[in-house]
PDB file of C-alpha atoms in Angstrom:
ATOM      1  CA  UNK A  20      -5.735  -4.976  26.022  1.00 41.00           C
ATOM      2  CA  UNK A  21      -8.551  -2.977  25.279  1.00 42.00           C
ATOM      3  CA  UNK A  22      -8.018  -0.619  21.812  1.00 46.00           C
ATOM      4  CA  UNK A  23     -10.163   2.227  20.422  1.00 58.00           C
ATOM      5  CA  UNK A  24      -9.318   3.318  16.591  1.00 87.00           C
ATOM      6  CA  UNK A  25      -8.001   0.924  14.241  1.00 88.00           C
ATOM      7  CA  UNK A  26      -4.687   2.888  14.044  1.00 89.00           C
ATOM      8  CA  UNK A  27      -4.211   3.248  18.450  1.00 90.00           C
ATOM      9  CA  UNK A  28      -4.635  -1.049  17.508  1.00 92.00           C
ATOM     10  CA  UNK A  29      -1.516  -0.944  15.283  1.00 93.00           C
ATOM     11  CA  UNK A  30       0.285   1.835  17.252  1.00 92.00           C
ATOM     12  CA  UNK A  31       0.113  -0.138  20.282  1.00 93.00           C
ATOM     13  CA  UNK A  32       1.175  -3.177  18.426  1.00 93.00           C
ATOM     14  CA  UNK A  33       4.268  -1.753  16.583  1.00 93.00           C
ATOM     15  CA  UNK A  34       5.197  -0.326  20.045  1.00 93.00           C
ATOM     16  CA  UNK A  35       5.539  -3.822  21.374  1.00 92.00           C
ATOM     17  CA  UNK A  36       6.904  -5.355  18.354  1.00 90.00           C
ATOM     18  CA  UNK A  37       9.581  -2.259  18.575  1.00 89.00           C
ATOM     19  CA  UNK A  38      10.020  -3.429  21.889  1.00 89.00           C
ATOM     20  CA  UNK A  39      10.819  -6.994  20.622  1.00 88.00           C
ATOM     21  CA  UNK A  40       7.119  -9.056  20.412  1.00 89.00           C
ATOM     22  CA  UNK A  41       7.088 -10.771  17.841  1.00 90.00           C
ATOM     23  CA  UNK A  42       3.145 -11.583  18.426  1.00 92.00           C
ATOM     24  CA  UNK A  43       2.380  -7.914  18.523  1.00 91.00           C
ATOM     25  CA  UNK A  44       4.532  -7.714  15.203  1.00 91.00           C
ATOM     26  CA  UNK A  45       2.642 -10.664  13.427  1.00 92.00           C
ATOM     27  CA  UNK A  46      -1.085  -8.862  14.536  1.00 93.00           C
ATOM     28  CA  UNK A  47       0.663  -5.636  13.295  1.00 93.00           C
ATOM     29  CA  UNK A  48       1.229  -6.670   9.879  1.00 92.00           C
ATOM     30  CA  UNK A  49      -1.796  -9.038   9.178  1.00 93.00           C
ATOM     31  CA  UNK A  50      -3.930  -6.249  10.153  1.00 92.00           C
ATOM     32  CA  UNK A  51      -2.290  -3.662   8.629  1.00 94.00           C
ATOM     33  CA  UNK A  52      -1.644  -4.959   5.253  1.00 93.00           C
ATOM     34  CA  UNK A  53      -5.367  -4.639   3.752  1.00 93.00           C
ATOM     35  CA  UNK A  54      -4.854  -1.111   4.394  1.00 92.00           C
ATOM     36  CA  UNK A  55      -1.211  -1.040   2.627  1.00 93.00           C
ATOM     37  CA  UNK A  56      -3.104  -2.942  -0.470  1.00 92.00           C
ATOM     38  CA  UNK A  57      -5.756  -0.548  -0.471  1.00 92.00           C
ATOM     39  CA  UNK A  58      -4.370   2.489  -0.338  1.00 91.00           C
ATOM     40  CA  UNK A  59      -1.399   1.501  -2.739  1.00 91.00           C
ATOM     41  CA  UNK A  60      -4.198   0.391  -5.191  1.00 91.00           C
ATOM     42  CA  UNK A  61      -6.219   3.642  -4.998  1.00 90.00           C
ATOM     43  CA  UNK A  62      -2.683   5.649  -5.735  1.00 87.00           C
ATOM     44  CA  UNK A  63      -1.938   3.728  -8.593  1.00 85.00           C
ATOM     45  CA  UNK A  64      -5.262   4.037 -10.066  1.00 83.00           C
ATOM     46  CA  UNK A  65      -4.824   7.623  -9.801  1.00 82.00           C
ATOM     47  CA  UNK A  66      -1.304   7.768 -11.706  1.00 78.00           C
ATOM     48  CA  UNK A  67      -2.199   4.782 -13.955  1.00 78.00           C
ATOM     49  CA  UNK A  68      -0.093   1.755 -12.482  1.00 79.00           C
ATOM     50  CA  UNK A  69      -1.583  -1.143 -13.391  1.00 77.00           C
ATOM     51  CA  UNK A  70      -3.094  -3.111 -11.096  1.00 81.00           C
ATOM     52  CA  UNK A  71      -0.749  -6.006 -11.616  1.00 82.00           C
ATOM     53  CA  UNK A  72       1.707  -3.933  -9.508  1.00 85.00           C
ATOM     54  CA  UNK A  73       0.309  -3.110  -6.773  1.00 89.00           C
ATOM     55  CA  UNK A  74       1.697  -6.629  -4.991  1.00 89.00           C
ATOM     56  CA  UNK A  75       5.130  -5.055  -5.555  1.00 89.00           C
ATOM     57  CA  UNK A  76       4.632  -1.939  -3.876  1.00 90.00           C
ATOM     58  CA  UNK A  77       3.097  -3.366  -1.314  1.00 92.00           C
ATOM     59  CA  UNK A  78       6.477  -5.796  -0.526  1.00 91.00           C
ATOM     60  CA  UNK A  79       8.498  -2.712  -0.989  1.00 91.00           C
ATOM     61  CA  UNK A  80       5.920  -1.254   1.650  1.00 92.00           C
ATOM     62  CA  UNK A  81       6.704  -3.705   3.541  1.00 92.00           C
ATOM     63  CA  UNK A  82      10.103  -4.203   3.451  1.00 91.00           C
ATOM     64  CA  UNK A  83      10.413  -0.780   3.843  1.00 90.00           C
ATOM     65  CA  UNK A  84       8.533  -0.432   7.242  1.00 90.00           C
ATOM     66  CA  UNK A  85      10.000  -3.438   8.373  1.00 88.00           C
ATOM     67  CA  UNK A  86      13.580  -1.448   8.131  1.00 88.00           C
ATOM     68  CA  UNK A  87      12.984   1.590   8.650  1.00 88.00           C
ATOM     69  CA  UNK A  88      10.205   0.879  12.423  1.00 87.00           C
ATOM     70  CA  UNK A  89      12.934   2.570  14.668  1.00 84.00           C
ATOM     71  CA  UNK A  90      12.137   5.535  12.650  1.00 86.00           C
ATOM     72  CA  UNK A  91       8.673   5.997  13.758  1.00 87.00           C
ATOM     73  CA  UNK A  92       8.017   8.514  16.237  1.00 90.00           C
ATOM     74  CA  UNK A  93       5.813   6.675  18.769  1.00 89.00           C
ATOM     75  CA  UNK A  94       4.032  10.147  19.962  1.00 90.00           C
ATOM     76  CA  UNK A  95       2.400  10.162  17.112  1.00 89.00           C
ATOM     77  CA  UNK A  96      -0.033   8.723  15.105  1.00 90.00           C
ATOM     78  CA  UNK A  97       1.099   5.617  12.838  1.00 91.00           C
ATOM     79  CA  UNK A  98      -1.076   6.194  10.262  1.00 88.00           C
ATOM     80  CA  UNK A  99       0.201   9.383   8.354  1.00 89.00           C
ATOM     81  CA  UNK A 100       3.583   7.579   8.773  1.00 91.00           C
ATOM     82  CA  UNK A 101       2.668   4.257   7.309  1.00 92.00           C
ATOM     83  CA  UNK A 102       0.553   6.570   4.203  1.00 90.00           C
ATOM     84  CA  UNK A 103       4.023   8.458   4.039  1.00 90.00           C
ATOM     85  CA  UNK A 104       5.524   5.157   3.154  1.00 92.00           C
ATOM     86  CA  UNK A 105       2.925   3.745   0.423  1.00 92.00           C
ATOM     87  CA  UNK A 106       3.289   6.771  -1.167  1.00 90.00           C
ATOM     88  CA  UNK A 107       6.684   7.116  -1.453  1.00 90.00           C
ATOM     89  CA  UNK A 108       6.597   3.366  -2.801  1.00 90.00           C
ATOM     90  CA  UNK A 109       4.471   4.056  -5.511  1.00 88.00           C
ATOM     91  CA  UNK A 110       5.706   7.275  -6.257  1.00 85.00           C
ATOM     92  CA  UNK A 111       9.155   5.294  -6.994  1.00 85.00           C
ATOM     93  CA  UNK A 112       7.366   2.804  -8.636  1.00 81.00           C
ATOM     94  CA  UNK A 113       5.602   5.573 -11.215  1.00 79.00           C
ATOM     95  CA  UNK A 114       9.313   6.846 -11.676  1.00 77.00           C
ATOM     96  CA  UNK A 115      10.959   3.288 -12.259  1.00 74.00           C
ATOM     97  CA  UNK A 116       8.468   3.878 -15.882  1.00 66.00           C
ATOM     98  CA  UNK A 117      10.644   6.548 -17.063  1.00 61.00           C
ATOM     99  CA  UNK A 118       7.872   9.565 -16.197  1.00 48.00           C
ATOM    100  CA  UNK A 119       8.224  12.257 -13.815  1.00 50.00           C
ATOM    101  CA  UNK A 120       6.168  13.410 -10.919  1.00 51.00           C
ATOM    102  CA  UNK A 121       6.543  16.685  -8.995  1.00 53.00           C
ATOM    103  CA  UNK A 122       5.795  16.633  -5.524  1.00 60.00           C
ATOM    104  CA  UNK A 123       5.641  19.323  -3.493  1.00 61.00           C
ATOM    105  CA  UNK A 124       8.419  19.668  -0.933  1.00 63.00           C
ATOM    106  CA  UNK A 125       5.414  20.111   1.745  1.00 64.00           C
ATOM    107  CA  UNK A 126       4.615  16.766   1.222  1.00 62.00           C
ATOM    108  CA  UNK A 127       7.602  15.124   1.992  1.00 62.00           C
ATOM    109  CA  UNK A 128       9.044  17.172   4.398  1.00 62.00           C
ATOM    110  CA  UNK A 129       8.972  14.504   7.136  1.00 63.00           C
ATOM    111  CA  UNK A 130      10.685  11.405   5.151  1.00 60.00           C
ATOM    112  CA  UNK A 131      13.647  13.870   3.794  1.00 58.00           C
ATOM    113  CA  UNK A 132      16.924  12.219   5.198  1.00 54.00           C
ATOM    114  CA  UNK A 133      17.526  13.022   8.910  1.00 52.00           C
ATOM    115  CA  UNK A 134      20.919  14.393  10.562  1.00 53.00           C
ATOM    116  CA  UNK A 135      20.834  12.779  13.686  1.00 52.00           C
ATOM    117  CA  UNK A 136      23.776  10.641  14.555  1.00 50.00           C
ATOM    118  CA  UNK A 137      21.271   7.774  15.627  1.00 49.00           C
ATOM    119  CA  UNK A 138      19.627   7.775  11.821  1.00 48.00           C
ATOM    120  CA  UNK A 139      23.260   7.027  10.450  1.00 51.00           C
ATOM    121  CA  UNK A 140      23.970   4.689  12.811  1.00 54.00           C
ATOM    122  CA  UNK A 141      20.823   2.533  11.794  1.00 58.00           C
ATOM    123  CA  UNK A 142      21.297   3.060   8.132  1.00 59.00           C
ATOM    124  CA  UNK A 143      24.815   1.600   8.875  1.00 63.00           C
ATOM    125  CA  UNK A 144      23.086  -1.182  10.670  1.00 71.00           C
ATOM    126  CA  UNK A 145      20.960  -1.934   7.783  1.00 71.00           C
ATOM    127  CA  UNK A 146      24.093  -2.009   5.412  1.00 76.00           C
ATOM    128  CA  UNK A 147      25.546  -4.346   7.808  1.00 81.00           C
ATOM    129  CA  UNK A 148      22.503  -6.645   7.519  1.00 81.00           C
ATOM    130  CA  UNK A 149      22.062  -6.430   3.737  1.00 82.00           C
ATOM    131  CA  UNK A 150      26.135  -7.320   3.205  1.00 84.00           C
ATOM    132  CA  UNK A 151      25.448 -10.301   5.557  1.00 84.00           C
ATOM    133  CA  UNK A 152      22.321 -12.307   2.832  1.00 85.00           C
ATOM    134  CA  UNK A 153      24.049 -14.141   0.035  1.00 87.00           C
ATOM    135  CA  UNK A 154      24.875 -12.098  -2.876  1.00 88.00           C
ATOM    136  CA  UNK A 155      21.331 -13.051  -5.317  1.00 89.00           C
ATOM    137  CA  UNK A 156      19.441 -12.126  -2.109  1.00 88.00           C
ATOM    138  CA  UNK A 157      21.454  -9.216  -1.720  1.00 87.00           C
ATOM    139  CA  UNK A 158      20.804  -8.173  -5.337  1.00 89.00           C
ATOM    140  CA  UNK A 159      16.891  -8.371  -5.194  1.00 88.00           C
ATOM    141  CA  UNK A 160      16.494  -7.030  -2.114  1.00 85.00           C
ATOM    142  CA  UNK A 161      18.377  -3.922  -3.070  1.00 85.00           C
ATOM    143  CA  UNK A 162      16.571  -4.083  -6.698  1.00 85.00           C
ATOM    144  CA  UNK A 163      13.223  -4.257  -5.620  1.00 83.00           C
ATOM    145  CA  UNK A 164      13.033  -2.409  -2.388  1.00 79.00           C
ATOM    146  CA  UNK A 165      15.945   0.267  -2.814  1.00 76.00           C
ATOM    147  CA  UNK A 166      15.903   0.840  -6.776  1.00 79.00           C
ATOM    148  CA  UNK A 167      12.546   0.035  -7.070  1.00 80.00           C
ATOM    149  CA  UNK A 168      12.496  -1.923  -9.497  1.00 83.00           C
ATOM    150  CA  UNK A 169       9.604  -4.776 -10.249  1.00 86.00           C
ATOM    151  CA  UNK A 170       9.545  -8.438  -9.573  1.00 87.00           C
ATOM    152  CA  UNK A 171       9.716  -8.827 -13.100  1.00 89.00           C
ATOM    153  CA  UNK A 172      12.074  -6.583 -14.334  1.00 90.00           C
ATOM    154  CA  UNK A 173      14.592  -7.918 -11.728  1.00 91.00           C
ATOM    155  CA  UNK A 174      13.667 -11.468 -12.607  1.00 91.00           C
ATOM    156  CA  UNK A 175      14.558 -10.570 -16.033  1.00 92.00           C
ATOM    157  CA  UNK A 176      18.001  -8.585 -15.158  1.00 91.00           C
ATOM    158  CA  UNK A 177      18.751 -11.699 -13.398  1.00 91.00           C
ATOM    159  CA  UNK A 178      17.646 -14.468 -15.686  1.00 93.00           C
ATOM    160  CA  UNK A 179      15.685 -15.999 -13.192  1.00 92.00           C
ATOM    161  CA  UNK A 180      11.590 -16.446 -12.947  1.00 92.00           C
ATOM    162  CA  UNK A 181       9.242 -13.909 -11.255  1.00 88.00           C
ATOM    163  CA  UNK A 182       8.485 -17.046  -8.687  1.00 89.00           C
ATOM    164  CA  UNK A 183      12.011 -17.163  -7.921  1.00 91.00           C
ATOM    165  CA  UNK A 184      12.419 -13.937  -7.438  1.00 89.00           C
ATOM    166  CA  UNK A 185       9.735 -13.740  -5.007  1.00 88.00           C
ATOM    167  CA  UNK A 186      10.678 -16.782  -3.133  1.00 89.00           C
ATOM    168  CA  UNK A 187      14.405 -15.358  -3.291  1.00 89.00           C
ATOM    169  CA  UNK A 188      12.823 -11.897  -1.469  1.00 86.00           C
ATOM    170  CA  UNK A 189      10.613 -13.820   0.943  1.00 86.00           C
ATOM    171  CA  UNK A 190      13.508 -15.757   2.308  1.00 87.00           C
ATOM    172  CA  UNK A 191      16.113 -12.373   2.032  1.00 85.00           C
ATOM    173  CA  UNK A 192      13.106 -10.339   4.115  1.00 83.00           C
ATOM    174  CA  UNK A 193      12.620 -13.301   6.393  1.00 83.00           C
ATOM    175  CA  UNK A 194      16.642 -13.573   6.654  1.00 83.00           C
ATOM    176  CA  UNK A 195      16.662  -9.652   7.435  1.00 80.00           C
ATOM    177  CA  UNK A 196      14.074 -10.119  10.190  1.00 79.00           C
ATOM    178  CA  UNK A 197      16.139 -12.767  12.021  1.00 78.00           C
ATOM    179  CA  UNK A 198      19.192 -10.522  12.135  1.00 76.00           C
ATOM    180  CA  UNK A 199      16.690  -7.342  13.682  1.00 72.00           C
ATOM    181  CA  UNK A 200      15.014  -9.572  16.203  1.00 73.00           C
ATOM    182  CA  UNK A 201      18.805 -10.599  17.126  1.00 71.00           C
ATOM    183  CA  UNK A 202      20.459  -7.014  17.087  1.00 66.00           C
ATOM    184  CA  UNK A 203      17.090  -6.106  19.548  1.00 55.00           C
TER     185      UNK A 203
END
């Protein structure tokens, strides 16, 4: 397959992995993840997150994606999408500090919550996979990717280490994956 721009690479991958590759998916992510780690760095830097956080937001970046793919309208270009999603990442991760941000409602317009019947019925999927990890997994998952929360602080909430908390996510994200590829 022969590919111009970096992002017509990853839109042709996640189009496959959409359609169930799990190759395409793989090439997606290992390519794409520099640029998450990048450009989630360079926003931090500009609303002073350390650097020791960036990691996090990229998971959450990741995990995020990973759920939310079918979203993605395939017409158009991935890149403004997946920038769409770092932002909003760090932008919870700068309000999980206690300080507040205004964006402007321009900015976001295309991630506010959708009406379509479909959108529901995929969020209702995702419960459906979340209720099905055991109830730890269950717990980081939703306190990292959904509240926003950092490894750390849900590591302490949960009286556990940061490398167990990690692990504990790797194995709930892997976990999720399973369950999509199957539901596909």
């Amino acid at each position: 397959m022969e590919f111009g721009s970096r992002e017509e690479r990853w839109a042709a991958w996640m189009r496959a992995a959409i359609g169930g590759d799990a190759s395409a998916y793989r090439q997606f992510l290992e390519s794409v993840t520099p640029f998450l780690r990048g450009t989630a760095a360079k926003r931090c830097s500009q609303l002073g997150i350390s650097r020791s956080e960036v990691e996090d937001i990229v998971q959450n970046v990741l995990l995020a994606m990973h759920l939310k793919r079918g979203t993605w309208d395939q017409s158009r270009p991935i890149g403004p999408w997946l920038a769409a999603i770092v932002r909003n990442k760090v932008i919870d991760a700068f309000r999980s500090r206690g300080r507040r941000i205004d964006i402007p409602i321009e900015s976001v317009i295309e991630t506010l919550a959708s009406t379509d019947p479909e959108a529901d019925s995929e969020s209702h999927s995702v419960r459906r996979m979340l209720a099905s990890l055991k109830d730890v997994q269950r717990s980081i998952v939703m306190s990292v990717s959904v509240q926003g929360e950092s490894v750390a602080q849900t590591a302490k909430r949960l009286g556990m280490s940061e490398g167990a908390v990690r692990v504990a996510l790797h194995r709930a994200l892997k976990s999720l994956a399973a369950l999509y590829r199957d539901k596909i």
